[in-house]
């Protein structure tokens, strides 16, 4: 016979559990209509990322699901009040960092927002009447995270968003200081090369870095193709790679025309940089640069030793320089020979280059010869840590030469690594000389995910001399292009099209667990006045 006391207790437990689930369930809130007093405040949409503050680098990078797509507001002058007009009675959701409280307000979401460089933000609910109202946040660090109807239920809940101090604040072009160098004109709201399109047969893992150049009216792209092998796990896609050659009349519709290099895909047999290892186990990052003096295309590319068990599995990078056998601009398609080795780990290597260095190379002309950005990752603190005791960080340094042919000499450690751009992550930099004689470099700004806390946007930096570089600024493509990607990766070009318009082709991931990584395209327009202002701030 059933014990009714036990049954009653069980029912109470079930109802309590259901109550907890209901309390934690985060149903998306519907925004109420409001307006902000002109020139007194600004509005923004809660998306990842978004920018509630004016004049600083802090940006929202994580949002509790209930708040996504709400419209927020903050003052233009950095004060703690903003004038808002409501069409009806509302509840205003005010965001404050943990450790600060809003008097006479109800805490409704704990740890609701992650803002770079700041503690987790909590959300408080305050009722306001119809008409113009002065909304007070009681702190210069507070802002309005959204406005909802008074009848919309909002139970106290946990947002569970991480601490923003894990992220380094960064400059977002046009949002941090209101002066964008680039206007994002737009581009396709989907990849231009994706799985299943002609030419992608046999490329299981999609694409990563390389270069794209324009010769006449034709775009030529040399991406790293993460080919892998049928029946072998996705991890091998980044080992068995090849350099492809693609052509397009518009940077949107692409045709694969050939293979420049194919990696061996063979794993190392020794943990150290041993000549018994196959040093062309993986091939990456083919950078095409025209040598005007030689009237010939040069290609700089990267080969790795590939280790099965040690992180990173790409180790001891080597840079090769190859030359087209066909002279003139039309020689872009080659054929190319294997090339000459120009940089490798050795006695002149620096500990910051780490186990992965030398990890990319891009040369550019300067007043007294040539400089080249080269990369390293998984650094050694000292050489005593070689070969397995590595740290974290993705860095670039500078090498110099009298010509593109070399020999290339690393600059010393008073210059290298170049940390003025970003002290933690700069990858695959491509350098272009502008008409005013200055330089611009575009690069992979680093992923935000998989335990990494980087901007997840394409970055750029400026220089007057090629030696001293500005702090990175990051391009918010998501504000003008439908965000089909989950992780933004590597730009392959910044091609001038005339009238200050540039084409960028880029590699990205569109799902964290999708094996194939597509290619996208966007066009941007540079503001020469902003360029001159930014250059003034560089030493």
XYZ file of C-alpha atoms in Angstrom:
539
model
C 0.000 0.000 0.000
C 1.331 3.465 -0.931
C 2.706 5.629 1.845
C 0.776 8.913 1.349
C 3.221 10.867 3.449
C 6.022 9.764 1.100
C 3.871 10.567 -1.915
C 3.120 14.060 -0.579
C 6.818 14.657 0.066
C 7.670 13.473 -3.463
C 5.118 15.865 -4.959
C 6.604 18.753 -2.981
C 10.078 17.890 -4.237
C 8.851 17.700 -7.851
C 7.056 21.048 -7.594
C 10.114 22.612 -6.002
C 12.304 21.287 -8.814
C 9.880 22.586 -11.424
C 9.933 25.952 -9.683
C 13.708 26.107 -9.842
C 13.665 25.182 -13.538
C 11.015 27.808 -14.219
C 13.025 30.377 -12.306
C 16.175 29.603 -14.281
C 14.472 29.338 -17.685
C 15.399 32.452 -19.638
C 12.578 33.384 -21.990
C 13.470 36.126 -24.472
C 12.006 39.463 -23.416
C 10.041 41.646 -25.830
C 11.255 45.249 -26.109
C 8.960 48.191 -25.418
C 9.053 51.315 -27.589
C 11.036 54.279 -26.289
C 13.059 57.198 -27.586
C 16.121 59.001 -26.289
C 16.507 62.765 -26.072
C 18.539 63.934 -29.102
C 22.239 64.647 -28.418
C 21.773 63.486 -24.817
C 22.098 59.736 -25.167
C 22.545 56.931 -27.677
C 20.893 53.563 -28.200
C 22.344 50.176 -29.109
C 21.095 46.652 -29.700
C 22.218 43.918 -27.316
C 24.153 41.628 -29.619
C 27.587 40.034 -29.372
C 29.505 42.297 -29.517
C 27.853 45.646 -28.745
C 29.073 48.937 -27.329
C 27.145 50.567 -24.461
C 29.808 53.149 -23.629
C 31.164 56.020 -25.695
C 34.849 56.847 -25.641
C 36.218 53.640 -24.134
C 37.169 50.126 -25.185
C 34.763 48.091 -23.042
C 32.268 46.070 -25.091
C 29.603 43.467 -24.373
C 30.714 39.981 -25.459
C 28.319 37.674 -23.557
C 24.581 38.172 -22.986
C 22.007 36.243 -20.957
C 19.502 34.770 -23.465
C 16.562 36.735 -22.011
C 18.247 40.027 -22.974
C 19.388 39.277 -26.519
C 18.139 41.797 -29.117
C 16.785 44.253 -26.554
C 17.558 47.931 -27.209
C 19.738 49.602 -24.605
C 20.661 53.226 -23.970
C 23.348 55.238 -22.228
C 24.321 58.875 -21.872
C 26.606 60.550 -24.376
C 28.548 62.487 -21.733
C 29.475 59.592 -19.460
C 27.091 60.599 -16.671
C 24.762 58.217 -14.845
C 21.479 59.607 -16.212
C 19.701 59.533 -19.561
C 16.462 61.148 -20.738
C 14.021 58.624 -22.221
C 10.458 58.901 -23.496
C 8.090 55.951 -23.044
C 4.880 55.345 -25.005
C 3.365 53.576 -21.983
C 4.288 52.463 -18.477
C 7.407 50.257 -18.605
C 10.032 48.394 -16.646
C 13.532 49.675 -17.337
C 16.360 47.123 -17.037
C 19.466 48.758 -15.640
C 22.890 47.081 -15.828
C 25.450 47.555 -13.062
C 28.728 45.764 -12.342
C 28.710 43.332 -9.449
C 29.617 45.104 -6.227
C 27.367 48.064 -7.059
C 23.665 48.154 -6.163
C 20.704 50.164 -7.407
C 18.613 51.590 -4.566
C 14.919 50.739 -4.473
C 15.305 48.356 -7.427
C 14.787 44.620 -7.840
C 17.699 42.414 -8.893
C 16.324 40.210 -11.675
C 19.333 38.659 -13.463
C 22.634 37.957 -11.748
C 25.769 37.770 -13.968
C 23.702 38.769 -17.000
C 26.366 40.461 -19.133
C 30.071 40.002 -19.799
C 31.834 43.275 -20.646
C 35.511 43.242 -21.601
C 37.804 44.278 -18.766
C 34.976 44.600 -16.193
C 33.303 42.390 -13.555
C 30.073 40.529 -14.450
C 27.059 42.831 -14.772
C 23.750 42.369 -12.926
C 20.355 43.536 -14.170
C 17.916 45.512 -12.000
C 14.274 46.265 -12.778
C 12.776 49.739 -12.179
C 9.239 50.853 -13.084
C 8.705 54.148 -14.961
C 5.548 55.948 -16.083
C 4.547 57.050 -19.580
C 6.219 60.162 -21.054
C 9.653 61.740 -20.664
C 11.569 60.376 -17.683
C 15.038 60.827 -16.221
C 16.476 57.335 -15.812
C 19.217 57.203 -13.191
C 21.758 54.398 -13.058
C 23.464 55.727 -9.874
C 26.880 54.912 -11.389
C 28.927 56.068 -14.376
C 29.475 52.355 -15.071
C 25.739 51.709 -15.399
C 23.485 51.834 -18.452
C 20.023 50.864 -19.638
C 20.136 47.282 -20.937
C 16.554 47.278 -22.199
C 12.987 48.478 -21.748
C 10.028 46.030 -21.451
C 6.305 46.246 -20.760
C 5.169 46.271 -17.121
C 3.036 43.168 -17.666
C 5.907 41.091 -19.024
C 6.978 38.534 -16.392
C 10.618 38.498 -15.350
C 11.532 36.130 -12.542
C 14.768 36.415 -10.607
C 17.313 34.210 -12.320
C 21.001 33.596 -12.876
C 22.549 34.676 -16.157
C 25.709 32.599 -15.587
C 27.846 34.814 -17.847
C 31.628 34.796 -17.249
C 33.782 37.520 -15.743
C 34.702 40.172 -18.321
C 38.155 40.588 -16.823
C 39.156 37.467 -18.756
C 38.988 39.655 -21.903
C 41.399 42.455 -22.755
C 39.457 45.597 -23.854
C 40.091 46.551 -27.466
C 39.357 49.317 -29.975
C 36.428 48.632 -32.285
C 36.642 50.772 -35.413
C 33.935 53.445 -35.318
C 32.491 52.507 -31.926
C 35.249 53.120 -29.404
C 36.005 56.672 -30.529
C 33.301 57.410 -33.083
C 35.797 57.903 -35.939
C 35.851 54.821 -38.188
C 38.698 54.470 -40.649
C 36.543 52.062 -42.642
C 32.926 52.285 -43.642
C 31.667 48.740 -44.108
C 29.896 48.867 -47.459
C 28.697 45.277 -47.248
C 29.071 41.900 -48.867
C 27.263 38.600 -49.329
C 25.279 37.479 -46.269
C 26.630 33.979 -46.771
C 29.957 32.358 -47.642
C 31.297 32.804 -51.158
C 32.891 29.346 -51.045
C 31.176 26.713 -48.941
C 30.973 22.948 -48.673
C 29.529 21.294 -51.755
C 30.348 24.127 -54.175
C 32.362 23.236 -57.314
C 36.057 22.926 -56.513
C 35.575 21.931 -52.876
C 35.663 18.202 -53.626
C 38.321 16.579 -51.468
C 38.572 19.555 -49.086
C 36.990 18.116 -45.975
C 37.989 20.873 -43.548
C 37.536 23.967 -45.705
C 40.006 26.862 -45.709
C 42.393 28.964 -43.669
C 44.926 31.714 -44.336
C 46.850 32.651 -47.470
C 46.578 35.556 -49.886
C 44.306 36.926 -52.561
C 45.582 39.355 -55.223
C 44.015 41.072 -58.215
C 45.659 40.981 -61.637
C 43.778 42.992 -64.222
C 40.123 42.130 -63.683
C 40.764 38.716 -62.149
C 41.138 37.826 -58.478
C 43.625 35.067 -57.666
C 43.347 33.370 -54.291
C 45.859 30.995 -52.702
C 44.168 29.589 -49.583
C 45.344 26.857 -47.279
C 43.042 23.937 -48.089
C 42.441 21.723 -45.066
C 42.074 18.624 -47.197
C 42.541 15.740 -44.772
C 41.582 12.247 -45.893
C 38.307 10.419 -46.271
C 37.543 8.281 -43.248
C 40.115 10.078 -41.067
C 39.054 12.325 -38.176
C 38.801 16.105 -38.591
C 42.019 16.691 -36.655
C 43.939 15.419 -39.670
C 42.431 18.144 -41.894
C 44.978 20.603 -40.544
C 47.834 18.137 -41.170
C 47.186 16.902 -44.713
C 46.936 20.362 -46.286
C 47.574 21.846 -49.688
C 47.836 25.286 -51.301
C 45.138 25.782 -53.915
C 44.805 28.357 -56.685
C 41.337 29.848 -57.275
C 40.172 32.526 -59.718
C 37.173 34.866 -59.747
C 35.910 37.847 -61.787
C 34.256 39.471 -58.736
C 35.662 37.856 -55.546
C 32.253 36.172 -55.113
C 32.058 33.452 -57.760
C 35.159 31.268 -57.588
C 36.669 28.516 -59.724
C 39.459 26.248 -58.556
C 42.195 26.093 -61.203
C 44.976 24.087 -59.593
C 47.201 23.042 -56.713
C 50.449 24.866 -55.962
C 51.761 22.594 -53.190
C 50.631 19.434 -51.408
C 51.802 18.526 -47.883
C 53.018 15.014 -47.106
C 50.820 14.654 -44.034
C 53.514 12.559 -42.336
C 53.875 12.736 -38.556
C 57.235 13.349 -36.872
C 59.224 10.494 -35.386
C 61.112 12.700 -32.885
C 59.868 15.366 -30.458
C 62.698 17.806 -31.130
C 63.458 19.534 -34.447
C 65.192 16.508 -35.881
C 66.200 16.168 -39.563
C 64.742 12.664 -39.490
C 61.285 14.263 -39.297
C 59.421 15.193 -42.468
C 59.631 18.984 -42.351
C 56.928 19.375 -44.994
C 54.340 17.430 -43.027
C 51.885 20.355 -43.306
C 51.945 23.379 -45.654
C 50.209 26.680 -44.839
C 49.916 30.415 -45.508
C 51.029 31.036 -49.087
C 51.613 34.794 -49.490
C 51.969 36.085 -53.050
C 54.006 39.319 -53.445
C 55.076 40.888 -56.733
C 58.780 41.715 -57.076
C 58.876 44.783 -59.322
C 62.663 44.716 -59.640
C 62.643 41.125 -60.893
C 59.277 41.557 -62.697
C 58.136 38.291 -61.171
C 55.704 36.941 -58.587
C 57.261 35.586 -55.405
C 55.455 33.229 -53.074
C 56.330 32.900 -49.380
C 54.906 29.831 -47.703
C 55.170 27.862 -44.486
C 56.004 24.221 -43.819
C 55.675 22.407 -40.498
C 56.882 19.345 -38.731
C 53.715 17.658 -37.470
C 53.665 15.942 -34.083
C 50.905 13.505 -33.188
C 51.013 13.989 -29.414
C 52.443 17.421 -28.504
C 50.656 20.779 -28.526
C 50.942 22.482 -30.856
C 50.937 19.654 -33.360
C 52.294 22.161 -35.917
C 55.906 22.636 -34.870
C 59.192 24.185 -36.013
C 57.847 26.232 -38.907
C 60.036 27.030 -41.899
C 59.554 29.749 -44.513
C 60.233 29.131 -48.194
C 60.425 31.650 -51.031
C 59.423 30.467 -54.478
C 59.345 32.366 -57.771
C 57.036 32.133 -60.746
C 58.772 30.769 -63.804
C 56.680 33.151 -65.924
C 57.704 36.817 -65.831
C 55.255 39.701 -65.493
C 51.979 40.109 -63.660
C 50.420 37.360 -65.755
C 52.813 34.888 -64.132
C 50.668 34.796 -60.995
C 49.483 31.283 -61.852
C 53.014 29.910 -61.982
C 54.323 27.331 -62.426
C 56.382 27.628 -59.232
C 59.258 25.491 -58.045
C 59.683 24.293 -54.454
C 61.635 27.444 -53.622
C 64.478 28.329 -51.270
C 64.444 28.103 -47.489
C 64.776 31.653 -46.070
C 63.854 31.422 -42.351
C 63.843 28.550 -39.868
C 64.436 27.719 -36.202
C 68.110 28.087 -35.392
C 70.756 29.824 -33.345
C 69.310 33.252 -34.200
C 65.752 32.285 -33.204
C 64.186 34.052 -30.203
C 62.344 32.245 -27.382
C 59.013 34.024 -28.067
C 58.893 32.282 -31.459
C 58.185 29.130 -29.492
C 57.612 25.621 -30.682
C 55.455 26.730 -33.628
C 57.693 29.462 -35.057
C 58.494 30.482 -37.730
C 54.719 30.535 -38.371
C 54.151 32.979 -41.272
C 56.032 35.543 -43.324
C 55.092 38.681 -45.298
C 57.672 41.133 -46.735
C 57.180 44.823 -47.536
C 59.457 47.613 -48.855
C 60.746 50.363 -46.554
C 63.056 53.339 -47.006
C 66.352 51.436 -46.737
C 65.399 47.977 -47.975
C 62.792 45.453 -46.867
C 61.123 44.420 -43.641
C 59.100 41.288 -43.117
C 56.624 40.262 -40.431
C 57.226 36.745 -39.183
C 55.237 34.917 -36.527
C 55.656 32.613 -33.565
C 53.411 30.853 -31.068
C 53.538 28.627 -27.977
C 56.554 30.546 -26.680
C 59.430 29.317 -24.566
C 60.176 31.394 -21.488
C 63.821 30.421 -21.855
C 65.608 27.933 -24.083
C 65.704 25.562 -21.124
C 61.993 24.959 -21.855
C 62.730 23.540 -25.320
C 61.114 21.503 -26.823
C 57.849 20.778 -24.904
C 57.449 23.250 -22.022
C 55.571 25.989 -23.859
C 53.422 28.938 -22.819
C 50.578 30.621 -24.692
C 50.607 33.577 -27.048
C 50.562 34.305 -30.783
C 53.154 36.949 -31.638
C 54.833 38.646 -34.581
C 58.298 40.089 -35.041
C 60.248 41.866 -37.765
C 63.123 40.711 -39.949
C 65.080 42.851 -42.410
C 66.839 42.373 -45.726
C 68.324 44.431 -48.537
C 66.062 42.630 -51.025
C 63.141 40.230 -51.257
C 65.597 37.413 -51.910
C 67.284 37.831 -48.538
C 69.226 36.935 -46.558
C 66.686 37.842 -43.873
C 67.918 38.803 -40.420
C 65.702 38.932 -37.354
C 65.611 42.289 -35.558
C 66.755 42.082 -31.945
C 64.568 41.647 -28.860
C 64.381 45.396 -28.231
C 61.945 45.310 -31.174
C 60.699 41.721 -31.208
C 58.081 40.627 -30.542
C 56.060 43.649 -31.703
C 53.515 43.990 -28.887
C 52.230 47.501 -29.567
C 49.566 46.026 -31.866
C 48.188 43.458 -29.420
C 50.313 41.913 -26.661
C 48.618 38.496 -26.864
C 47.405 37.683 -30.371
C 48.360 38.771 -33.885
C 48.298 36.105 -36.594
C 48.877 35.996 -40.360
C 49.608 39.727 -40.954
C 49.457 41.092 -44.517
C 51.099 44.491 -45.165
C 50.113 47.107 -47.756
C 51.713 50.443 -48.577
C 49.127 53.209 -48.980
C 49.230 56.107 -51.450
C 50.351 58.555 -48.734
C 53.381 56.361 -47.986
C 52.030 54.909 -44.740
C 51.500 51.199 -44.117
C 48.440 49.233 -43.094
C 48.460 45.641 -41.885
C 45.381 43.438 -41.685
C 45.458 40.291 -39.575
C 43.542 37.589 -37.753
C 42.415 39.161 -34.463
C 41.934 35.866 -32.661
C 38.925 33.729 -31.714
C 36.523 34.301 -28.853
C 35.750 30.745 -27.845
C 37.376 27.437 -27.006
C 38.931 28.963 -23.842
C 40.318 31.911 -25.860
C 39.209 35.477 -25.128
C 40.080 37.549 -28.195
C 38.104 40.061 -30.311
C 36.816 37.559 -32.917
C 37.140 40.227 -35.618
C 39.584 41.122 -38.377
C 42.169 43.546 -37.030
C 44.264 46.284 -38.587
C 47.211 48.427 -37.512
C 48.959 51.459 -39.047
C 52.568 52.604 -39.339
C 54.461 55.540 -40.791
C 57.753 53.678 -41.241
C 56.955 49.955 -41.086
C 58.807 49.679 -37.785
C 56.499 51.362 -35.268
C 52.902 50.105 -35.284
C 49.706 51.443 -33.726
C 47.426 49.663 -31.300
C 45.101 47.299 -33.147
C 41.637 48.345 -34.232
C 39.008 45.737 -35.112
C 36.427 45.784 -37.905
C 32.784 45.170 -36.831
C 31.676 43.508 -40.070
C 28.625 42.127 -38.248
C 27.073 45.612 -38.161
C 26.599 45.693 -41.946
C 26.846 42.039 -43.034
C 24.566 39.291 -41.783
C 26.716 37.325 -39.385
C 26.896 33.860 -40.941
C 30.120 33.043 -39.062
C 30.587 31.966 -35.459
C 34.355 32.561 -35.431
C 36.064 35.141 -37.624
C 39.516 34.064 -38.690
C 41.975 35.261 -41.313
C 41.829 38.045 -43.914
C 43.509 37.084 -47.181
C 43.722 40.568 -48.701
C 42.991 44.277 -48.640
C 42.703 44.943 -52.379
C 42.276 48.574 -53.559
C 39.407 48.990 -56.025
C 39.572 52.781 -56.522
C 37.769 55.650 -54.775
C 39.189 54.382 -51.419
C 37.179 51.146 -51.681
C 38.859 47.857 -50.729
C 37.936 44.178 -51.051
C 38.576 41.762 -48.178
C 38.307 38.002 -48.637
C 38.369 36.154 -45.322
C 38.280 32.682 -43.791
C 35.864 31.931 -40.951
C 34.022 29.159 -39.137
C 30.247 29.179 -39.370
C 29.608 26.652 -36.617
C 31.895 25.537 -33.797
C 31.294 21.869 -34.626
C 31.080 22.114 -38.423
C 34.047 20.517 -40.105
C 34.141 22.649 -43.264
C 35.424 26.231 -42.790
C 34.147 28.556 -45.565
C 35.331 31.761 -47.220
C 33.555 35.128 -47.103
C 33.922 38.520 -48.801
C 33.228 42.123 -47.789
C 33.931 45.579 -49.220
C 35.002 48.541 -47.095
C 35.717 52.215 -47.798
C 38.598 54.090 -46.185
C 38.231 57.665 -44.893
C 41.493 59.533 -45.774
C 40.805 62.230 -43.161
C 40.534 59.655 -40.378
C 43.667 57.940 -41.707
C 45.693 61.131 -41.298
C 44.343 61.657 -37.770
C 45.222 58.108 -36.730
C 48.727 58.400 -38.163
C 49.376 61.511 -36.058
C 49.090 59.408 -32.922
C 51.866 56.989 -33.898
C 55.357 57.633 -32.545
